[in-house]
């Protein structure tokens, strides 16, 4: 995923992006911005409702770093969403294989098929606006996330401003 190509011009190396990180969709190696909306909000709400239920011992690479693993796992997805979003607030819809039949190598770490990211999408911008705003609210109450929450908050606003004229008309 480090050299993900734009599906509309796959041979243009100037458009290749690092799209590492994030969560795969169920059953394939694709990653969808709009499908992340539910799980991201659900996990953020779960943390808000009962932070004591979540430890720092889930056997993640980040376990034992003093940050509850639910927040580490969320940050993994949020960092990928950041890569999918652009400074102007536009957000790419998805990234993954060009064809479903390319999702056969397992585990995913050995899949060397080319990866592609899709065009920008208003629904993706709205989804990211909500996820980044919610993440900024949650992480903003934790020490050490001041810069990150400011970046998420600013990008959430940019995404909303990008989408607004496209949905209001």
XYZ file of N, CA, C and O in Angstrom:
676
model
N 0.805 -1.212 0.000
C 0.000 0.000 0.000
C 0.844 1.271 0.000
O 0.296 2.356 -0.040
N 2.148 1.140 0.053
C 3.024 2.314 0.112
C 3.088 3.054 -1.227
O 3.423 4.231 -1.245
N 2.778 2.367 -2.312
C 2.777 3.014 -3.626
C 1.431 2.779 -4.307
O 1.335 2.201 -5.374
N 0.386 3.255 -3.667
C -0.959 3.094 -4.190
C -1.154 4.043 -5.369
O -0.811 5.212 -5.294
N -1.700 3.515 -6.425
C -1.865 4.273 -7.673
C -3.277 4.827 -7.792
O -4.225 4.217 -7.306
N -3.408 5.965 -8.480
C -4.730 6.517 -8.738
C -5.376 5.702 -9.851
O -4.806 5.521 -10.922
N -6.579 5.199 -9.607
C -7.266 4.315 -10.553
C -7.500 4.994 -11.901
O -7.512 4.341 -12.937
N -7.625 6.314 -11.909
C -7.873 7.042 -13.150
C -6.638 7.281 -14.003
O -6.753 7.649 -15.171
N -5.446 7.070 -13.454
C -4.185 7.278 -14.180
C -3.096 6.429 -13.517
O -2.148 6.959 -12.941
N -3.237 5.105 -13.571
C -2.369 4.228 -12.789
C -0.890 4.262 -13.144
O -0.053 3.908 -12.319
N -0.546 4.699 -14.344
C 0.873 4.721 -14.710
C 1.561 6.026 -14.326
O 2.781 6.132 -14.450
N 0.822 7.004 -13.844
C 1.395 8.300 -13.466
C 1.971 8.220 -12.050
O 1.252 8.342 -11.062
N 3.285 8.031 -11.970
C 3.948 7.877 -10.664
C 3.829 9.131 -9.806
O 3.956 9.054 -8.584
N 3.566 10.297 -10.407
C 3.384 11.528 -9.629
C 2.114 11.493 -8.779
O 1.984 12.272 -7.841
N 1.187 10.624 -9.118
C -0.074 10.521 -8.381
C -0.069 9.380 -7.362
O -1.042 9.199 -6.649
N 0.998 8.601 -7.305
C 1.061 7.501 -6.348
C 1.118 8.070 -4.943
O 1.741 9.102 -4.687
N 0.451 7.391 -4.010
C 0.400 7.852 -2.616
C 0.694 6.690 -1.665
O 0.417 5.537 -1.988
N 1.187 7.038 -0.508
C 1.346 6.072 0.569
C 0.005 5.958 1.274
O -0.442 6.896 1.926
N -0.642 4.820 1.147
C -1.948 4.585 1.761
C -1.869 3.420 2.743
O -2.829 2.675 2.930
N -0.717 3.276 3.387
C -0.551 2.213 4.369
C -1.431 2.483 5.586
O -1.798 3.616 5.862
N -1.717 1.413 6.309
C -2.516 1.515 7.523
C -3.977 1.237 7.250
O -4.374 0.830 6.158
N -4.775 1.462 8.249
C -6.219 1.308 8.112
C -6.690 -0.133 8.180
O -5.897 -1.064 8.253
N -8.000 -0.263 8.174
C -8.649 -1.560 8.327
C -9.152 -2.070 6.986
O -9.746 -1.332 6.201
N -8.949 -3.363 6.746
C -9.514 -4.005 5.560
C -11.015 -4.207 5.749
O -11.488 -4.363 6.868
N -11.722 -4.236 4.636
C -13.130 -4.577 4.656
C -13.250 -6.079 4.916
O -12.290 -6.828 4.742
N -14.396 -6.513 5.315
C -14.609 -7.937 5.574
C -14.555 -8.722 4.271
O -15.288 -8.437 3.337
N -13.659 -9.677 4.197
C -13.623 -10.584 3.060
C -12.739 -10.170 1.908
O -12.573 -10.936 0.968
N -12.184 -8.985 1.923
C -11.263 -8.597 0.859
C -10.215 -7.643 1.427
O -10.228 -7.322 2.603
N -9.307 -7.209 0.581
C -8.217 -6.348 1.020
C -8.456 -4.893 0.638
O -7.528 -4.113 0.521
N -9.705 -4.546 0.439
C -10.049 -3.169 0.132
C -10.335 -2.405 1.417
O -10.699 -2.989 2.433
N -10.173 -1.098 1.346
C -10.425 -0.214 2.489
C -11.341 0.897 2.009
O -11.036 1.565 1.024
N -12.459 1.075 2.697
C -13.478 2.023 2.290
C -13.636 3.114 3.343
O -13.829 2.815 4.520
N -13.619 4.354 2.907
C -13.776 5.482 3.831
C -15.167 5.477 4.449
O -15.315 5.562 5.668
N -16.194 5.381 3.640
C -17.554 5.495 4.169
C -17.945 4.309 5.045
O -18.764 4.456 5.947
N -17.364 3.136 4.802
C -17.671 1.972 5.635
C -17.009 2.084 7.011
O -17.394 1.371 7.934
N -16.017 2.946 7.166
C -15.337 3.134 8.451
C -16.182 3.959 9.415
O -15.957 3.922 10.627
N -17.138 4.702 8.887
C -17.926 5.627 9.690
C -18.555 4.958 10.918
O -18.402 5.440 12.037
N -19.252 3.864 10.726
C -19.920 3.177 11.834
C -18.953 2.655 12.882
O -19.082 2.975 14.071
N -17.976 1.831 12.498
C -17.052 1.289 13.502
C -16.248 2.365 14.244
O -16.045 2.252 15.451
N -15.816 3.396 13.542
C -15.047 4.452 14.210
C -15.904 5.135 15.265
O -15.487 5.284 16.426
N -17.096 5.541 14.898
C -17.970 6.195 15.875
C -18.355 5.242 17.015
O -18.366 5.642 18.182
N -18.650 3.996 16.682
C -19.019 3.030 17.726
C -17.896 2.860 18.743
O -18.137 2.829 19.955
N -16.663 2.730 18.271
C -15.535 2.544 19.187
C -15.254 3.813 19.992
O -14.924 3.731 21.182
N -15.374 4.970 19.354
C -15.193 6.223 20.099
C -16.258 6.358 21.190
O -15.959 6.743 22.326
N -17.509 6.021 20.853
C -18.585 6.084 21.851
C -18.365 5.060 22.952
O -18.621 5.337 24.134
N -17.903 3.877 22.602
C -17.642 2.858 23.623
C -16.610 3.364 24.624
O -16.773 3.213 25.840
N -15.562 3.988 24.115
C -14.542 4.563 24.993
C -15.148 5.656 25.874
O -14.899 5.706 27.077
N -15.935 6.520 25.285
C -16.531 7.609 26.054
C -17.463 7.089 27.142
O -17.509 7.643 28.235
N -18.212 6.050 26.831
C -19.185 5.511 27.775
C -18.533 4.785 28.948
O -19.036 4.838 30.063
N -17.426 4.082 28.681
C -16.823 3.288 29.744
C -15.324 3.094 29.513
O -14.876 1.990 29.175
N -14.516 4.117 29.683
C -13.077 3.989 29.433
C -12.411 2.933 30.314
O -11.409 2.334 29.911
N -12.948 2.671 31.492
C -12.341 1.685 32.395
C -12.408 0.262 31.832
O -11.673 -0.614 32.275
N -13.270 0.034 30.841
C -13.416 -1.303 30.259
C -12.276 -1.637 29.296
O -12.164 -2.788 28.862
N -11.448 -0.674 28.981
C -10.441 -0.880 27.938
C -9.031 -0.727 28.505
O -8.655 0.323 29.006
N -8.265 -1.795 28.358
C -6.899 -1.797 28.862
C -5.880 -1.541 27.771
O -6.205 -1.241 26.620
N -4.645 -1.711 28.151
C -3.499 -1.499 27.262
C -2.797 -2.834 27.024
O -1.581 -2.902 26.957
N -3.588 -3.896 26.894
C -3.019 -5.246 26.877
C -3.703 -6.168 25.863
O -3.952 -7.335 26.137
N -4.003 -5.658 24.673
C -4.697 -6.459 23.662
C -3.748 -7.194 22.725
O -4.159 -7.702 21.693
N -2.483 -7.181 23.031
C -1.473 -7.828 22.199
C -1.331 -7.158 20.830
O -1.111 -7.807 19.812
N -1.482 -5.846 20.803
C -1.203 -5.054 19.611
C 0.269 -4.644 19.642
O 0.880 -4.632 20.714
N 0.839 -4.260 18.516
C 2.215 -3.751 18.560
C 2.367 -2.573 19.528
O 3.426 -2.383 20.114
N 1.300 -1.801 19.729
C 1.348 -0.638 20.612
C 1.015 -0.958 22.065
O 1.081 -0.085 22.925
N 0.616 -2.181 22.358
C 0.245 -2.539 23.726
C 1.387 -2.217 24.689
O 2.559 -2.374 24.360
N 1.011 -1.752 25.862
C 1.993 -1.422 26.880
C 2.581 -0.031 26.758
O 3.507 0.332 27.476
N 2.007 0.796 25.861
C 2.548 2.147 25.669
C 1.881 3.180 26.565
O 2.126 4.377 26.438
N 1.008 2.728 27.466
C 0.339 3.645 28.374
C -0.939 4.248 27.819
O -1.591 5.047 28.483
N -1.306 3.878 26.595
C -2.532 4.366 25.958
C -3.445 3.162 25.758
O -2.997 2.123 25.249
N -4.698 3.245 26.152
C -5.602 2.105 25.948
C -5.588 1.641 24.491
O -5.611 2.459 23.553
N -5.556 0.349 24.306
C -5.417 -0.211 22.964
C -6.573 0.142 22.039
O -6.396 0.210 20.831
N -7.759 0.387 22.581
C -8.869 0.808 21.723
C -8.525 2.128 21.028
O -8.833 2.323 19.853
N -7.836 3.016 21.736
C -7.443 4.296 21.150
C -6.288 4.116 20.167
O -6.233 4.799 19.141
N -5.361 3.196 20.465
C -4.299 2.878 19.505
C -4.889 2.326 18.218
O -4.478 2.697 17.115
N -5.859 1.425 18.346
C -6.486 0.809 17.173
C -7.262 1.853 16.365
O -7.210 1.863 15.141
N -7.967 2.718 17.035
C -8.675 3.801 16.346
C -7.700 4.710 15.616
O -7.951 5.117 14.480
N -6.592 5.011 16.241
C -5.602 5.906 15.608
C -5.040 5.273 14.339
O -4.760 5.968 13.364
N -4.887 3.948 14.327
C -4.431 3.238 13.127
C -5.358 3.546 11.944
O -4.907 3.826 10.844
N -6.663 3.509 12.194
C -7.641 3.817 11.145
C -7.667 5.312 10.843
O -7.729 5.722 9.681
N -7.622 6.142 11.858
C -7.664 7.593 11.657
C -6.443 8.085 10.877
O -6.559 8.987 10.037
N -5.282 7.483 11.111
C -4.086 7.851 10.342
C -4.265 7.512 8.870
O -3.839 8.262 7.989
N -4.902 6.370 8.585
C -5.177 6.016 7.193
C -6.199 6.978 6.585
O -6.040 7.431 5.445
N -7.225 7.320 7.331
C -8.217 8.271 6.833
C -7.570 9.614 6.516
O -7.967 10.297 5.562
N -6.584 9.990 7.303
C -5.845 11.229 7.035
C -5.193 11.159 5.657
O -5.225 12.117 4.884
N -4.595 10.012 5.336
C -3.944 9.829 4.035
C -4.955 9.862 2.899
O -4.616 10.273 1.781
N -6.171 9.432 3.151
C -7.212 9.436 2.129
C -7.811 10.823 1.916
O -8.436 11.080 0.894
N -7.608 11.711 2.877
C -8.170 13.061 2.782
C -7.113 14.029 2.247
O -5.912 13.798 2.365
N -7.590 15.098 1.655
C -6.720 16.117 1.074
C -6.919 17.437 1.813
O -7.959 17.660 2.426
N -5.934 18.305 1.712
C -5.989 19.580 2.435
C -7.234 20.388 2.112
O -7.738 21.118 2.964
N -7.742 20.280 0.883
C -8.921 21.056 0.493
C -10.221 20.475 1.031
O -11.297 21.020 0.804
N -10.131 19.345 1.748
C -11.322 18.720 2.316
C -11.916 17.619 1.455
O -12.843 16.935 1.887
N -11.395 17.429 0.270
C -11.861 16.315 -0.549
C -11.271 15.018 0.005
O -10.205 15.019 0.607
N -12.005 13.922 -0.186
C -11.573 12.633 0.351
C -11.829 11.556 -0.701
O -12.899 11.517 -1.316
N -10.857 10.687 -0.887
C -10.996 9.570 -1.826
C -11.927 8.515 -1.228
O -11.914 8.278 -0.026
N -12.700 7.876 -2.068
C -13.735 6.942 -1.625
C -13.170 5.630 -1.095
O -13.662 5.095 -0.117
N -12.155 5.079 -1.727
C -11.649 3.768 -1.319
C -10.267 3.536 -1.868
O -9.791 4.274 -2.726
N -9.647 2.474 -1.388
C -8.418 1.996 -1.988
C -8.409 0.482 -1.909
O -9.034 -0.100 -1.018
N -7.757 -0.129 -2.851
C -7.690 -1.583 -2.829
C -7.312 -2.150 -4.170
O -6.731 -1.480 -5.017
N -7.675 -3.400 -4.367
C -7.378 -4.111 -5.599
C -8.285 -3.628 -6.711
O -9.391 -3.157 -6.466
N -7.812 -3.777 -7.932
C -8.642 -3.407 -9.075
C -9.739 -4.447 -9.304
O -10.830 -4.118 -9.708
N -9.435 -5.705 -8.999
C -10.386 -6.788 -9.186
C -10.447 -7.643 -7.926
O -9.418 -7.896 -7.294
N -11.629 -8.121 -7.604
C -11.794 -8.951 -6.418
C -10.920 -10.201 -6.484
O -10.421 -10.688 -5.476
N -10.683 -10.725 -7.679
C -9.900 -11.954 -7.835
C -8.445 -11.778 -7.402
O -7.733 -12.760 -7.232
N -8.016 -10.545 -7.198
C -6.641 -10.296 -6.745
C -6.501 -10.432 -5.235
O -5.419 -10.266 -4.694
N -7.567 -10.741 -4.541
C -7.555 -10.850 -3.075
C -7.387 -12.291 -2.624
O -8.109 -12.768 -1.757
N -6.442 -13.033 -3.211
C -6.323 -14.442 -2.879
C -5.118 -14.767 -2.000
O -5.117 -15.792 -1.325
N -4.080 -13.969 -2.006
C -2.899 -14.254 -1.196
C -3.194 -13.969 0.264
O -3.726 -12.926 0.610
N -2.841 -14.923 1.102
C -3.084 -14.736 2.531
C -1.842 -15.170 3.304
O -1.183 -16.123 2.912
N -1.540 -14.456 4.361
C -2.215 -13.285 4.908
C -2.034 -12.068 4.000
O -1.207 -12.099 3.077
N -2.761 -11.005 4.270
C -2.680 -9.815 3.415
C -1.264 -9.265 3.256
O -0.946 -8.683 2.232
N -0.407 -9.488 4.235
C 0.950 -8.947 4.164
C 1.769 -9.533 3.018
O 2.765 -8.934 2.606
N 1.365 -10.678 2.469
C 2.101 -11.238 1.338
C 1.454 -10.914 -0.006
O 1.971 -11.281 -1.045
N 0.318 -10.231 0.008
C -0.361 -9.855 -1.228
C 0.410 -8.704 -1.867
O 0.454 -7.608 -1.324
N 1.018 -8.960 -3.014
C 1.834 -7.955 -3.691
C 1.136 -7.364 -4.915
O 1.781 -6.710 -5.735
N -0.170 -7.591 -5.053
C -0.905 -7.039 -6.189
C -0.904 -5.516 -6.121
O -0.909 -4.940 -5.027
N -0.912 -4.848 -7.273
C -0.985 -3.377 -7.252
C -2.234 -2.911 -6.529
O -3.280 -3.556 -6.590
N -2.122 -1.801 -5.851
C -3.240 -1.217 -5.110
C -3.581 0.123 -5.744
O -2.715 0.840 -6.237
N -4.865 0.474 -5.671
C -5.362 1.683 -6.311
C -6.241 2.460 -5.344
O -6.938 1.856 -4.531
N -6.202 3.786 -5.474
C -7.165 4.590 -4.723
C -8.116 5.220 -5.716
O -7.778 5.479 -6.864
N -9.346 5.418 -5.259
C -10.397 5.908 -6.133
C -10.510 7.418 -6.130
O -9.759 8.123 -5.458
N -11.475 7.927 -6.874
C -11.693 9.371 -6.968
C -12.246 9.929 -5.653
O -12.618 9.183 -4.751
N -12.303 11.250 -5.589
C -12.891 11.900 -4.421
C -14.403 11.718 -4.461
O -14.983 11.474 -5.514
N -15.014 11.829 -3.284
C -16.440 11.558 -3.161
C -17.003 12.422 -2.036
O -16.416 12.490 -0.948
N -18.109 13.091 -2.287
C -18.726 13.954 -1.279
C -19.084 13.175 -0.013
O -18.870 13.647 1.102
N -19.619 11.967 -0.167
C -19.978 11.161 1.000
C -18.747 10.857 1.851
O -18.825 10.825 3.086
N -17.609 10.647 1.214
C -16.371 10.403 1.959
C -15.959 11.636 2.739
O -15.503 11.531 3.878
N -16.103 12.804 2.136
C -15.761 14.042 2.845
C -16.648 14.237 4.063
O -16.171 14.611 5.137
N -17.942 13.967 3.919
C -18.852 14.090 5.065
C -18.521 13.066 6.150
O -18.530 13.387 7.337
N -18.222 11.839 5.741
C -17.876 10.800 6.717
C -16.619 11.170 7.489
O -16.579 11.052 8.724
N -15.598 11.632 6.790
C -14.345 12.002 7.454
C -14.547 13.227 8.339
O -13.975 13.304 9.429
N -15.363 14.167 7.910
C -15.644 15.334 8.758
C -16.180 14.877 10.107
O -15.721 15.333 11.165
N -17.129 13.959 10.093
C -17.708 13.463 11.330
C -16.722 12.658 12.160
O -16.633 12.827 13.390
N -15.961 11.776 11.512
C -15.020 10.939 12.260
C -13.904 11.771 12.884
O -13.536 11.555 14.043
N -13.347 12.723 12.125
C -12.271 13.555 12.676
C -12.784 14.476 13.785
O -12.092 14.701 14.776
N -13.986 15.015 13.618
C -14.538 15.879 14.664
C -14.749 15.076 15.952
O -14.398 15.535 17.048
N -15.300 13.886 15.825
C -15.534 13.040 16.995
C -14.204 12.631 17.631
O -14.048 12.674 18.862
N -13.233 12.250 16.809
C -11.916 11.862 17.326
C -11.245 13.029 18.042
O -10.640 12.852 19.105
N -11.355 14.223 17.486
C -10.753 15.398 18.134
C -11.383 15.638 19.496
O -10.688 15.987 20.459
N -12.670 15.429 19.599
C -13.382 15.603 20.865
C -12.889 14.581 21.897
O -12.589 14.927 23.036
N -12.793 13.317 21.484
C -12.380 12.259 22.403
C -10.907 12.387 22.781
O -10.555 12.414 23.958
N -10.043 12.452 21.799
C -8.603 12.504 22.068
C -8.198 13.835 22.690
O -7.177 13.919 23.358
N -9.006 14.862 22.461
C -8.705 16.178 23.029
C -8.733 16.195 24.545
O -8.151 17.086 25.167
N -9.385 15.217 25.143
C -9.430 15.141 26.599
C -8.245 14.365 27.171
O -8.126 14.223 28.383
N -7.373 13.871 26.295
C -6.234 13.061 26.726
C -4.933 13.850 26.589
O -4.781 14.639 25.662
N -3.994 13.640 27.490
C -2.716 14.353 27.382
C -1.911 13.872 26.176
O -1.962 12.699 25.809
N -1.204 14.801 25.555
C -0.301 14.460 24.465
C -0.901 14.462 23.075
O -0.214 14.133 22.111
N -2.151 14.809 22.940
C -2.807 14.776 21.627
C -3.192 16.175 21.130
O -3.994 16.290 20.210
N -2.629 17.223 21.705
C -3.013 18.587 21.342
C -2.825 18.865 19.852
O -3.728 19.382 19.193
N -1.661 18.541 19.313
C -1.380 18.806 17.895
C -2.291 17.961 17.018
O -2.895 18.461 16.062
N -2.404 16.677 17.344
C -3.239 15.770 16.551
C -4.696 16.210 16.540
O -5.343 16.220 15.494
N -5.233 16.585 17.697
C -6.644 16.976 17.730
C -6.871 18.274 16.967
O -7.916 18.438 16.338
N -5.912 19.176 16.976
C -6.027 20.416 16.185
C -6.047 20.071 14.697
O -6.852 20.621 13.933
N -5.163 19.166 14.281
C -5.139 18.755 12.865
C -6.449 18.093 12.466
O -7.008 18.396 11.406
N -6.950 17.184 13.301
C -8.225 16.522 12.990
C -9.367 17.528 12.937
O -10.215 17.469 12.052
N -9.383 18.441 13.886
C -10.440 19.445 13.927
C -10.408 20.325 12.677
O -11.442 20.577 12.053
N -9.226 20.779 12.299
C -9.091 21.614 11.098
C -9.492 20.856 9.841
O -10.178 21.395 8.967
N -9.069 19.590 9.733
C -9.407 18.811 8.540
C -10.897 18.484 8.527
O -11.521 18.462 7.461
N -11.491 18.247 9.685
C -12.940 18.005 9.746
C -13.687 19.206 9.188
O -14.632 19.060 8.405
N -13.258 20.387 9.579
C -13.893 21.608 9.079
C -13.705 21.743 7.571
O -14.642 22.074 6.844
N -12.486 21.460 7.077
C -12.226 21.542 5.637
C -13.090 20.545 4.873
O -13.644 20.871 3.814
N -13.230 19.340 5.401
C -14.061 18.322 4.746
C -15.524 18.741 4.704
O -16.202 18.579 3.684
N -16.007 19.290 5.811
C -17.394 19.747 5.845
C -17.604 20.891 4.860
O -18.588 20.906 4.107
N -16.679 21.844 4.842
C -16.797 22.981 3.921
C -16.690 22.535 2.468
O -17.331 23.122 1.593
N -15.899 21.501 2.188
C -15.805 20.970 0.835
C -17.136 20.337 0.424
O -17.609 20.522 -0.693
N -17.733 19.588 1.334
C -18.949 18.847 1.008
C -20.204 19.712 0.971
O -21.113 19.453 0.178
N -20.274 20.690 1.833
C -21.498 21.461 2.006
C -22.108 21.981 0.706
O -23.303 21.743 0.447
N -21.373 22.699 -0.147
C -22.014 23.191 -1.374
C -22.424 22.079 -2.342
O -23.279 22.278 -3.197
N -21.851 20.901 -2.182
C -22.173 19.792 -3.063
C -23.448 19.073 -2.635
O -24.054 18.365 -3.427
N -23.833 19.216 -1.366
C -25.048 18.555 -0.900
C -26.210 19.534 -0.772
O -27.360 19.128 -0.812
N -25.896 20.818 -0.604
C -26.944 21.828 -0.466
C -27.328 22.360 -1.837
O -28.470 22.700 -2.084
N -26.355 22.419 -2.741
C -26.626 22.846 -4.094
C -26.418 24.277 -4.256
O -26.645 25.084 -4.942
